[in-house]
mmCIF file with all atom_site columns, C-alpha atoms in Angstrom:
data_model
loop_
_atom_site.group_PDB
_atom_site.id
_atom_site.type_symbol
_atom_site.label_atom_id
_atom_site.label_alt_id
_atom_site.label_comp_id
_atom_site.label_asym_id
_atom_site.label_entity_id
_atom_site.label_seq_id
_atom_site.pdbx_PDB_ins_code
_atom_site.Cartn_x
_atom_site.Cartn_y
_atom_site.Cartn_z
_atom_site.occupancy
_atom_site.B_iso_or_equiv
_atom_site.pdbx_formal_charge
_atom_site.auth_seq_id
_atom_site.auth_comp_id
_atom_site.auth_asym_id
_atom_site.auth_atom_id
_atom_site.pdbx_PDB_model_num
ATOM 1   C CA . MET A 1 1   ? 183.710 83.990  225.597 1.00 51.00 ? 311 MET A CA 1
ATOM 2   C CA . THR A 1 2   ? 180.464 85.572  226.836 1.00 68.00 ? 312 THR A CA 1
ATOM 3   C CA . ASP A 1 3   ? 182.203 88.723  228.021 1.00 75.00 ? 313 ASP A CA 1
ATOM 4   C CA . ARG A 1 4   ? 183.989 89.120  224.671 1.00 79.00 ? 314 ARG A CA 1
ATOM 5   C CA . ILE A 1 5   ? 180.740 88.834  222.727 1.00 82.00 ? 315 ILE A CA 1
ATOM 6   C CA . ILE A 1 6   ? 178.888 91.312  224.944 1.00 81.00 ? 316 ILE A CA 1
ATOM 7   C CA . LYS A 1 7   ? 181.828 93.751  224.868 1.00 83.00 ? 317 LYS A CA 1
ATOM 8   C CA . ALA A 1 8   ? 181.938 93.479  221.069 1.00 85.00 ? 318 ALA A CA 1
ATOM 9   C CA . ILE A 1 9   ? 178.218 94.292  220.897 1.00 87.00 ? 319 ILE A CA 1
ATOM 10  C CA . LEU A 1 10  ? 178.379 97.159  223.377 1.00 87.00 ? 320 LEU A CA 1
ATOM 11  C CA . ARG A 1 11  ? 181.630 98.765  222.172 1.00 89.00 ? 321 ARG A CA 1
ATOM 12  C CA . PRO A 1 12  ? 180.405 100.528 218.993 1.00 91.00 ? 322 PRO A CA 1
ATOM 13  C CA . PHE A 1 13  ? 177.244 101.896 220.635 1.00 92.00 ? 323 PHE A CA 1
ATOM 14  C CA . VAL A 1 14  ? 178.943 103.129 223.808 1.00 91.00 ? 324 VAL A CA 1
ATOM 15  C CA . LEU A 1 15  ? 181.920 104.668 222.026 1.00 91.00 ? 325 LEU A CA 1
ATOM 16  C CA . LEU A 1 16  ? 179.605 106.348 219.518 1.00 93.00 ? 326 LEU A CA 1
ATOM 17  C CA . THR A 1 17  ? 177.541 108.058 222.219 1.00 95.00 ? 327 THR A CA 1
ATOM 18  C CA . HIS A 1 18  ? 180.492 108.551 224.594 1.00 95.00 ? 328 HIS A CA 1
ATOM 19  C CA . PRO A 1 19  ? 183.583 108.964 222.385 1.00 95.00 ? 329 PRO A CA 1
ATOM 20  C CA . CYS A 1 20  ? 186.874 108.133 224.058 1.00 95.00 ? 330 CYS A CA 1
ATOM 21  C CA . LYS A 1 21  ? 190.369 108.920 222.821 1.00 96.00 ? 331 LYS A CA 1
ATOM 22  C CA . LEU A 1 22  ? 192.899 106.503 224.316 1.00 96.00 ? 332 LEU A CA 1
ATOM 23  C CA . VAL A 1 23  ? 196.458 107.857 224.485 1.00 97.00 ? 333 VAL A CA 1
ATOM 24  C CA . GLY A 1 24  ? 199.290 105.462 225.323 1.00 97.00 ? 334 GLY A CA 1
ATOM 25  C CA . LYS A 1 25  ? 197.494 102.208 224.504 1.00 95.00 ? 335 LYS A CA 1
ATOM 26  C CA . GLU A 1 26  ? 200.878 100.626 223.761 1.00 96.00 ? 336 GLU A CA 1
ATOM 27  C CA . LYS A 1 27  ? 201.786 101.020 227.454 1.00 97.00 ? 337 LYS A CA 1
ATOM 28  C CA . ILE A 1 28  ? 199.093 98.547  228.549 1.00 97.00 ? 338 ILE A CA 1
ATOM 29  C CA . PRO A 1 29  ? 200.845 95.203  229.185 1.00 95.00 ? 339 PRO A CA 1
ATOM 30  C CA . ALA A 1 30  ? 199.338 92.226  227.388 1.00 93.00 ? 340 ALA A CA 1
ATOM 31  C CA . GLY A 1 31  ? 199.830 90.114  230.513 1.00 94.00 ? 341 GLY A CA 1
ATOM 32  C CA . GLY A 1 32  ? 201.379 90.052  233.946 1.00 95.00 ? 342 GLY A CA 1
ATOM 33  C CA . LYS A 1 33  ? 200.281 91.314  237.341 1.00 97.00 ? 343 LYS A CA 1
ATOM 34  C CA . VAL A 1 34  ? 198.901 94.819  236.881 1.00 98.00 ? 344 VAL A CA 1
ATOM 35  C CA . ILE A 1 35  ? 196.670 97.183  238.861 1.00 98.00 ? 345 ILE A CA 1
ATOM 36  C CA . LEU A 1 36  ? 195.098 99.984  236.817 1.00 98.00 ? 346 LEU A CA 1
ATOM 37  C CA . CYS A 1 37  ? 194.662 103.118 238.963 1.00 98.00 ? 347 CYS A CA 1
ATOM 38  C CA . ALA A 1 38  ? 192.651 106.043 237.601 1.00 98.00 ? 348 ALA A CA 1
ATOM 39  C CA . ASN A 1 39  ? 190.904 109.188 238.762 1.00 97.00 ? 349 ASN A CA 1
ATOM 40  C CA . HIS A 1 40  ? 187.119 108.971 238.923 1.00 96.00 ? 350 HIS A CA 1
ATOM 41  C CA . LEU A 1 41  ? 184.792 111.619 237.477 1.00 96.00 ? 351 LEU A CA 1
ATOM 42  C CA . SER A 1 42  ? 181.788 109.763 236.056 1.00 95.00 ? 352 SER A CA 1
ATOM 43  C CA . ASN A 1 43  ? 179.815 106.515 236.233 1.00 90.00 ? 353 ASN A CA 1
ATOM 44  C CA . TRP A 1 44  ? 180.977 105.995 232.639 1.00 93.00 ? 354 TRP A CA 1
ATOM 45  C CA . ASP A 1 45  ? 184.659 105.788 233.621 1.00 95.00 ? 355 ASP A CA 1
ATOM 46  C CA . PRO A 1 46  ? 184.858 102.001 234.167 1.00 92.00 ? 356 PRO A CA 1
ATOM 47  C CA . VAL A 1 47  ? 182.753 101.331 231.069 1.00 91.00 ? 357 VAL A CA 1
ATOM 48  C CA . LEU A 1 48  ? 185.023 103.449 228.859 1.00 93.00 ? 358 LEU A CA 1
ATOM 49  C CA . LEU A 1 49  ? 188.160 101.901 230.341 1.00 94.00 ? 359 LEU A CA 1
ATOM 50  C CA . LEU A 1 50  ? 186.774 98.412  229.743 1.00 90.00 ? 360 LEU A CA 1
ATOM 51  C CA . LEU A 1 51  ? 185.717 99.040  226.153 1.00 90.00 ? 361 LEU A CA 1
ATOM 52  C CA . ALA A 1 52  ? 188.507 101.329 224.901 1.00 89.00 ? 362 ALA A CA 1
ATOM 53  C CA . GLN A 1 53  ? 191.248 98.723  225.306 1.00 87.00 ? 363 GLN A CA 1
ATOM 54  C CA . PRO A 1 54  ? 191.450 94.958  224.745 1.00 84.00 ? 364 PRO A CA 1
ATOM 55  C CA . ARG A 1 55  ? 192.458 93.569  228.130 1.00 87.00 ? 365 ARG A CA 1
ATOM 56  C CA . ARG A 1 56  ? 189.939 92.315  230.684 1.00 87.00 ? 366 ARG A CA 1
ATOM 57  C CA . ILE A 1 57  ? 189.777 94.498  233.804 1.00 92.00 ? 367 ILE A CA 1
ATOM 58  C CA . ALA A 1 58  ? 188.360 93.256  237.097 1.00 93.00 ? 368 ALA A CA 1
ATOM 59  C CA . PHE A 1 59  ? 187.116 96.479  238.690 1.00 92.00 ? 369 PHE A CA 1
ATOM 60  C CA . MET A 1 60  ? 186.569 97.010  242.378 1.00 89.00 ? 370 MET A CA 1
ATOM 61  C CA . ALA A 1 61  ? 183.012 98.435  242.452 1.00 87.00 ? 371 ALA A CA 1
ATOM 62  C CA . LYS A 1 62  ? 180.795 99.718  245.244 1.00 86.00 ? 372 LYS A CA 1
ATOM 63  C CA . GLU A 1 63  ? 178.586 96.974  246.659 1.00 89.00 ? 373 GLU A CA 1
ATOM 64  C CA . GLU A 1 64  ? 175.395 98.979  246.029 1.00 89.00 ? 374 GLU A CA 1
ATOM 65  C CA . LEU A 1 65  ? 175.727 98.291  242.296 1.00 87.00 ? 375 LEU A CA 1
ATOM 66  C CA . PHE A 1 66  ? 175.308 94.556  242.884 1.00 89.00 ? 376 PHE A CA 1
ATOM 67  C CA . ARG A 1 67  ? 171.953 94.872  244.659 1.00 88.00 ? 377 ARG A CA 1
ATOM 68  C CA . PHE A 1 68  ? 170.079 95.232  241.347 1.00 86.00 ? 378 PHE A CA 1
ATOM 69  C CA . LYS A 1 69  ? 170.468 91.657  240.078 1.00 86.00 ? 379 LYS A CA 1
ATOM 70  C CA . PRO A 1 70  ? 170.630 92.280  236.297 1.00 86.00 ? 380 PRO A CA 1
ATOM 71  C CA . LEU A 1 71  ? 173.280 94.977  236.752 1.00 85.00 ? 381 LEU A CA 1
ATOM 72  C CA . GLY A 1 72  ? 175.144 92.827  239.258 1.00 85.00 ? 382 GLY A CA 1
ATOM 73  C CA . TRP A 1 73  ? 175.211 89.951  236.760 1.00 84.00 ? 383 TRP A CA 1
ATOM 74  C CA . LEU A 1 74  ? 176.439 92.212  233.955 1.00 82.00 ? 384 LEU A CA 1
ATOM 75  C CA . ILE A 1 75  ? 179.271 93.849  235.849 1.00 84.00 ? 385 ILE A CA 1
ATOM 76  C CA . GLY A 1 76  ? 180.163 90.757  237.885 1.00 85.00 ? 386 GLY A CA 1
ATOM 77  C CA . ARG A 1 77  ? 179.818 87.737  235.631 1.00 77.00 ? 387 ARG A CA 1
ATOM 78  C CA . VAL A 1 78  ? 180.435 89.450  232.301 1.00 72.00 ? 388 VAL A CA 1
ATOM 79  C CA . PHE A 1 79  ? 182.988 92.122  233.193 1.00 76.00 ? 389 PHE A CA 1
ATOM 80  C CA . GLY A 1 80  ? 184.582 90.558  236.255 1.00 79.00 ? 390 GLY A CA 1
ATOM 81  C CA . ALA A 1 81  ? 183.848 93.360  238.739 1.00 88.00 ? 391 ALA A CA 1
ATOM 82  C CA . PHE A 1 82  ? 183.739 92.544  242.450 1.00 88.00 ? 392 PHE A CA 1
ATOM 83  C CA . PRO A 1 83  ? 182.056 94.423  245.306 1.00 87.00 ? 393 PRO A CA 1
ATOM 84  C CA . VAL A 1 84  ? 183.655 96.544  247.998 1.00 85.00 ? 394 VAL A CA 1
ATOM 85  C CA . ALA A 1 85  ? 181.948 97.935  251.107 1.00 82.00 ? 395 ALA A CA 1
ATOM 86  C CA . ARG A 1 86  ? 183.232 101.483 251.121 1.00 71.00 ? 396 ARG A CA 1
ATOM 87  C CA . GLY A 1 87  ? 184.440 103.026 254.360 1.00 67.00 ? 397 GLY A CA 1
ATOM 88  C CA . LYS A 1 88  ? 184.492 99.706  256.220 1.00 67.00 ? 398 LYS A CA 1
ATOM 89  C CA . GLY A 1 89  ? 188.033 98.411  255.652 1.00 67.00 ? 399 GLY A CA 1
ATOM 90  C CA . ASP A 1 90  ? 186.666 95.583  253.486 1.00 70.00 ? 400 ASP A CA 1
ATOM 91  C CA . THR A 1 91  ? 189.352 92.882  253.646 1.00 83.00 ? 401 THR A CA 1
ATOM 92  C CA . GLY A 1 92  ? 187.191 90.599  251.498 1.00 84.00 ? 402 GLY A CA 1
ATOM 93  C CA . ALA A 1 93  ? 187.470 93.070  248.618 1.00 86.00 ? 403 ALA A CA 1
ATOM 94  C CA . LEU A 1 94  ? 191.254 93.145  249.046 1.00 88.00 ? 404 LEU A CA 1
ATOM 95  C CA . ASP A 1 95  ? 191.293 89.341  248.863 1.00 91.00 ? 405 ASP A CA 1
ATOM 96  C CA . ALA A 1 96  ? 189.080 89.408  245.739 1.00 90.00 ? 406 ALA A CA 1
ATOM 97  C CA . GLY A 1 97  ? 191.400 91.929  244.096 1.00 92.00 ? 407 GLY A CA 1
ATOM 98  C CA . ALA A 1 98  ? 194.417 89.759  244.837 1.00 93.00 ? 408 ALA A CA 1
ATOM 99  C CA . ARG A 1 99  ? 192.630 86.696  243.395 1.00 93.00 ? 409 ARG A CA 1
ATOM 100 C CA . ALA A 1 100 ? 191.760 88.595  240.205 1.00 92.00 ? 410 ALA A CA 1
ATOM 101 C CA . ILE A 1 101 ? 195.396 89.572  239.721 1.00 95.00 ? 411 ILE A CA 1
ATOM 102 C CA . GLU A 1 102 ? 196.654 86.054  240.417 1.00 94.00 ? 412 GLU A CA 1
ATOM 103 C CA . SER A 1 103 ? 194.147 84.687  237.868 1.00 92.00 ? 413 SER A CA 1
ATOM 104 C CA . GLY A 1 104 ? 195.642 86.874  235.134 1.00 92.00 ? 414 GLY A CA 1
ATOM 105 C CA . ASP A 1 105 ? 193.143 89.732  235.045 1.00 92.00 ? 415 ASP A CA 1
ATOM 106 C CA . MET A 1 106 ? 194.243 93.337  235.249 1.00 95.00 ? 416 MET A CA 1
ATOM 107 C CA . MET A 1 107 ? 192.618 94.762  238.365 1.00 96.00 ? 417 MET A CA 1
ATOM 108 C CA . GLY A 1 108 ? 191.035 98.208  238.121 1.00 95.00 ? 418 GLY A CA 1
ATOM 109 C CA . ILE A 1 109 ? 190.582 100.605 241.014 1.00 96.00 ? 419 ILE A CA 1
ATOM 110 C CA . PHE A 1 110 ? 189.651 104.241 241.562 1.00 95.00 ? 420 PHE A CA 1
ATOM 111 C CA . PRO A 1 111 ? 191.776 104.998 244.651 1.00 96.00 ? 421 PRO A CA 1
ATOM 112 C CA . GLU A 1 112 ? 189.781 108.125 245.521 1.00 95.00 ? 422 GLU A CA 1
ATOM 113 C CA . GLY A 1 113 ? 187.023 105.735 246.602 1.00 91.00 ? 423 GLY A CA 1
ATOM 114 C CA . THR A 1 114 ? 184.206 107.713 244.960 1.00 92.00 ? 424 THR A CA 1
ATOM 115 C CA . ARG A 1 115 ? 183.550 110.127 242.101 1.00 94.00 ? 425 ARG A CA 1
ATOM 116 C CA . SER A 1 116 ? 184.959 113.628 242.430 1.00 95.00 ? 426 SER A CA 1
ATOM 117 C CA . LYS A 1 117 ? 182.076 116.101 242.576 1.00 93.00 ? 427 LYS A CA 1
ATOM 118 C CA . ASP A 1 118 ? 184.117 119.149 241.477 1.00 93.00 ? 428 ASP A CA 1
ATOM 119 C CA . GLY A 1 119 ? 186.577 117.408 239.131 1.00 92.00 ? 429 GLY A CA 1
ATOM 120 C CA . ARG A 1 120 ? 189.563 117.901 241.401 1.00 94.00 ? 430 ARG A CA 1
ATOM 121 C CA . LEU A 1 121 ? 191.660 114.921 242.404 1.00 96.00 ? 431 LEU A CA 1
ATOM 122 C CA . MET A 1 122 ? 190.884 113.789 245.949 1.00 96.00 ? 432 MET A CA 1
ATOM 123 C CA . ARG A 1 123 ? 193.174 111.971 248.335 1.00 96.00 ? 433 ARG A CA 1
ATOM 124 C CA . PHE A 1 124 ? 193.904 108.339 247.484 1.00 97.00 ? 434 PHE A CA 1
ATOM 125 C CA . LYS A 1 125 ? 193.058 105.507 249.849 1.00 94.00 ? 435 LYS A CA 1
ATOM 126 C CA . SER A 1 126 ? 195.683 102.826 250.477 1.00 93.00 ? 436 SER A CA 1
ATOM 127 C CA . GLY A 1 127 ? 193.844 99.799  249.023 1.00 92.00 ? 437 GLY A CA 1
ATOM 128 C CA . ALA A 1 128 ? 195.742 99.772  245.731 1.00 95.00 ? 438 ALA A CA 1
ATOM 129 C CA . ALA A 1 129 ? 199.081 99.914  247.538 1.00 97.00 ? 439 ALA A CA 1
ATOM 130 C CA . LEU A 1 130 ? 198.007 97.109  249.885 1.00 95.00 ? 440 LEU A CA 1
ATOM 131 C CA . ILE A 1 131 ? 197.039 94.831  247.003 1.00 95.00 ? 441 ILE A CA 1
ATOM 132 C CA . ALA A 1 132 ? 200.193 95.695  245.057 1.00 97.00 ? 442 ALA A CA 1
ATOM 133 C CA . ALA A 1 133 ? 202.334 94.883  248.100 1.00 96.00 ? 443 ALA A CA 1
ATOM 134 C CA . ARG A 1 134 ? 200.523 91.586  248.633 1.00 95.00 ? 444 ARG A CA 1
ATOM 135 C CA . THR A 1 135 ? 200.648 90.404  245.008 1.00 96.00 ? 445 THR A CA 1
ATOM 136 C CA . GLY A 1 136 ? 203.829 91.999  243.659 1.00 97.00 ? 446 GLY A CA 1
ATOM 137 C CA . ALA A 1 137 ? 201.771 93.698  240.952 1.00 98.00 ? 447 ALA A CA 1
ATOM 138 C CA . SER A 1 138 ? 202.921 96.763  239.078 1.00 98.00 ? 448 SER A CA 1
ATOM 139 C CA . VAL A 1 139 ? 200.654 99.809  238.894 1.00 98.00 ? 449 VAL A CA 1
ATOM 140 C CA . LEU A 1 140 ? 199.425 101.316 235.638 1.00 98.00 ? 450 LEU A CA 1
ATOM 141 C CA . PRO A 1 141 ? 198.458 104.969 236.236 1.00 98.00 ? 451 PRO A CA 1
ATOM 142 C CA . VAL A 1 142 ? 195.670 106.368 234.056 1.00 98.00 ? 452 VAL A CA 1
ATOM 143 C CA . GLY A 1 143 ? 194.331 109.911 233.814 1.00 98.00 ? 453 GLY A CA 1
ATOM 144 C CA . ILE A 1 144 ? 190.832 110.875 232.654 1.00 97.00 ? 454 ILE A CA 1
ATOM 145 C CA . ASP A 1 145 ? 190.627 114.497 231.530 1.00 96.00 ? 455 ASP A CA 1
ATOM 146 C CA . ARG A 1 146 ? 186.935 115.336 232.014 1.00 94.00 ? 456 ARG A CA 1
ATOM 147 C CA . ARG A 1 147 ? 183.553 114.039 233.138 1.00 94.00 ? 457 ARG A CA 1
ATOM 148 C CA . ALA A 1 148 ? 182.011 111.804 230.466 1.00 94.00 ? 458 ALA A CA 1
ATOM 149 C CA . LYS A 1 149 ? 178.848 113.181 228.866 1.00 92.00 ? 459 LYS A CA 1
ATOM 150 C CA . ALA A 1 150 ? 176.922 112.150 225.769 1.00 93.00 ? 460 ALA A CA 1
ATOM 151 C CA . PHE A 1 151 ? 178.691 113.071 222.514 1.00 94.00 ? 461 PHE A CA 1
ATOM 152 C CA . ARG A 1 152 ? 181.568 114.844 224.265 1.00 94.00 ? 462 ARG A CA 1
ATOM 153 C CA . ARG A 1 153 ? 184.968 113.266 223.812 1.00 95.00 ? 463 ARG A CA 1
ATOM 154 C CA . VAL A 1 154 ? 186.900 112.116 226.854 1.00 96.00 ? 464 VAL A CA 1
ATOM 155 C CA . THR A 1 155 ? 190.656 111.628 226.668 1.00 97.00 ? 465 THR A CA 1
ATOM 156 C CA . VAL A 1 156 ? 192.103 108.744 228.662 1.00 97.00 ? 466 VAL A CA 1
ATOM 157 C CA . THR A 1 157 ? 195.890 108.858 229.008 1.00 98.00 ? 467 THR A CA 1
ATOM 158 C CA . VAL A 1 158 ? 197.883 105.786 230.039 1.00 98.00 ? 468 VAL A CA 1
ATOM 159 C CA . GLY A 1 159 ? 201.152 106.371 231.873 1.00 98.00 ? 469 GLY A CA 1
ATOM 160 C CA . ASP A 1 160 ? 204.269 104.292 232.332 1.00 98.00 ? 470 ASP A CA 1
ATOM 161 C CA . LEU A 1 161 ? 204.032 101.175 234.457 1.00 98.00 ? 471 LEU A CA 1
ATOM 162 C CA . ILE A 1 162 ? 205.264 101.678 238.039 1.00 98.00 ? 472 ILE A CA 1
ATOM 163 C CA . THR A 1 163 ? 207.113 98.662  239.431 1.00 98.00 ? 473 THR A CA 1
ATOM 164 C CA . PRO A 1 164 ? 206.834 97.434  243.032 1.00 97.00 ? 474 PRO A CA 1
ATOM 165 C CA . GLU A 1 165 ? 210.457 98.504  243.517 1.00 97.00 ? 475 GLU A CA 1
ATOM 166 C CA . GLU A 1 166 ? 209.719 102.056 242.387 1.00 98.00 ? 476 GLU A CA 1
ATOM 167 C CA . LEU A 1 167 ? 206.680 102.090 244.678 1.00 98.00 ? 477 LEU A CA 1
ATOM 168 C CA . HIS A 1 168 ? 208.854 100.983 247.645 1.00 98.00 ? 478 HIS A CA 1
ATOM 169 C CA . LEU A 1 169 ? 206.619 97.956  248.142 1.00 97.00 ? 479 LEU A CA 1
ATOM 170 C CA . THR A 1 170 ? 209.288 95.250  248.216 1.00 93.00 ? 480 THR A CA 1
ATOM 171 C CA . GLY A 1 171 ? 211.037 93.830  251.266 1.00 88.00 ? 481 GLY A CA 1
ATOM 172 C CA . ASP A 1 172 ? 209.781 93.354  254.810 1.00 89.00 ? 482 ASP A CA 1
ATOM 173 C CA . ALA A 1 173 ? 208.483 96.896  255.326 1.00 91.00 ? 483 ALA A CA 1
ATOM 174 C CA . PRO A 1 174 ? 206.503 98.109  252.284 1.00 95.00 ? 484 PRO A CA 1
ATOM 175 C CA . ASP A 1 175 ? 205.958 101.869 252.367 1.00 97.00 ? 485 ASP A CA 1
ATOM 176 C CA . LEU A 1 176 ? 202.230 102.132 251.651 1.00 97.00 ? 486 LEU A CA 1
ATOM 177 C CA . ARG A 1 177 ? 202.153 105.883 252.224 1.00 97.00 ? 487 ARG A CA 1
ATOM 178 C CA . TYR A 1 178 ? 204.935 106.511 249.708 1.00 98.00 ? 488 TYR A CA 1
ATOM 179 C CA . ALA A 1 179 ? 203.325 104.193 247.141 1.00 98.00 ? 489 ALA A CA 1
ATOM 180 C CA . THR A 1 180 ? 199.926 105.844 247.508 1.00 98.00 ? 490 THR A CA 1
ATOM 181 C CA . ARG A 1 181 ? 201.426 109.303 247.143 1.00 97.00 ? 491 ARG A CA 1
ATOM 182 C CA . LEU A 1 182 ? 203.407 108.311 244.032 1.00 98.00 ? 492 LEU A CA 1
ATOM 183 C CA . MET A 1 183 ? 200.309 106.794 242.394 1.00 98.00 ? 493 MET A CA 1
ATOM 184 C CA . ARG A 1 184 ? 198.371 109.997 243.051 1.00 98.00 ? 494 ARG A CA 1
ATOM 185 C CA . GLU A 1 185 ? 201.150 112.168 241.603 1.00 97.00 ? 495 GLU A CA 1
ATOM 186 C CA . ARG A 1 186 ? 201.284 110.099 238.403 1.00 98.00 ? 496 ARG A CA 1
ATOM 187 C CA . VAL A 1 187 ? 197.494 110.074 237.949 1.00 98.00 ? 497 VAL A CA 1
ATOM 188 C CA . ALA A 1 188 ? 197.373 113.822 238.614 1.00 97.00 ? 498 ALA A CA 1
ATOM 189 C CA . ALA A 1 189 ? 199.984 114.508 235.926 1.00 97.00 ? 499 ALA A CA 1
ATOM 190 C CA . LEU A 1 190 ? 198.135 112.313 233.403 1.00 97.00 ? 500 LEU A CA 1
ATOM 191 C CA . SER A 1 191 ? 194.781 114.002 234.089 1.00 96.00 ? 501 SER A CA 1
ATOM 192 C CA . GLY A 1 192 ? 196.251 117.527 233.931 1.00 91.00 ? 502 GLY A CA 1
ATOM 193 C CA . GLN A 1 193 ? 195.835 118.330 237.612 1.00 89.00 ? 503 GLN A CA 1
ATOM 194 C CA . GLU A 1 194 ? 198.031 119.707 240.359 1.00 80.00 ? 504 GLU A CA 1
ATOM 195 C CA . VAL A 1 195 ? 198.716 117.694 243.491 1.00 77.00 ? 505 VAL A CA 1
ATOM 196 C CA . VAL A 1 196 ? 197.749 119.664 246.585 1.00 68.00 ? 506 VAL A CA 1
#
């Protein structure tokens, strides 16, 4: 209940100062095992994704954010985020992501691993594919069209759900490389970018 109250308080203020147009809201499943994968341009991206739609999202977030206790409490306890040590093959973060999905939350991840400095889509890391293969979750690709700035509208476009079968993540030999490439292609198309 606490997270709902705080989100309800924050939503009008955040969306007034950082307007967000959500396209394809009807494609967000009300339940089920889902990993939301989006491109990453701004620190505001997870906030806008959390507040622009009704479902709880447990975001994988860099561990540095949790070092400042009030912020760590807000994003962890209230919004369900969990830390990841970037560049270290953090298996604990993969386990936390799997637990969030199994508990009924939609897990959120920015597969680039960091914000894009020039706006272009970077290569995706394989963490989302690993978690999808482990949990049997589908992937919800999302594209963000521009870097969020005060009083400038950002368009967030939700794509069609990608099943584990379509990702080639079923069976004894899941194809993580194929799945990662397909996720990147879908996010690129939704954010108006070319895949290079």
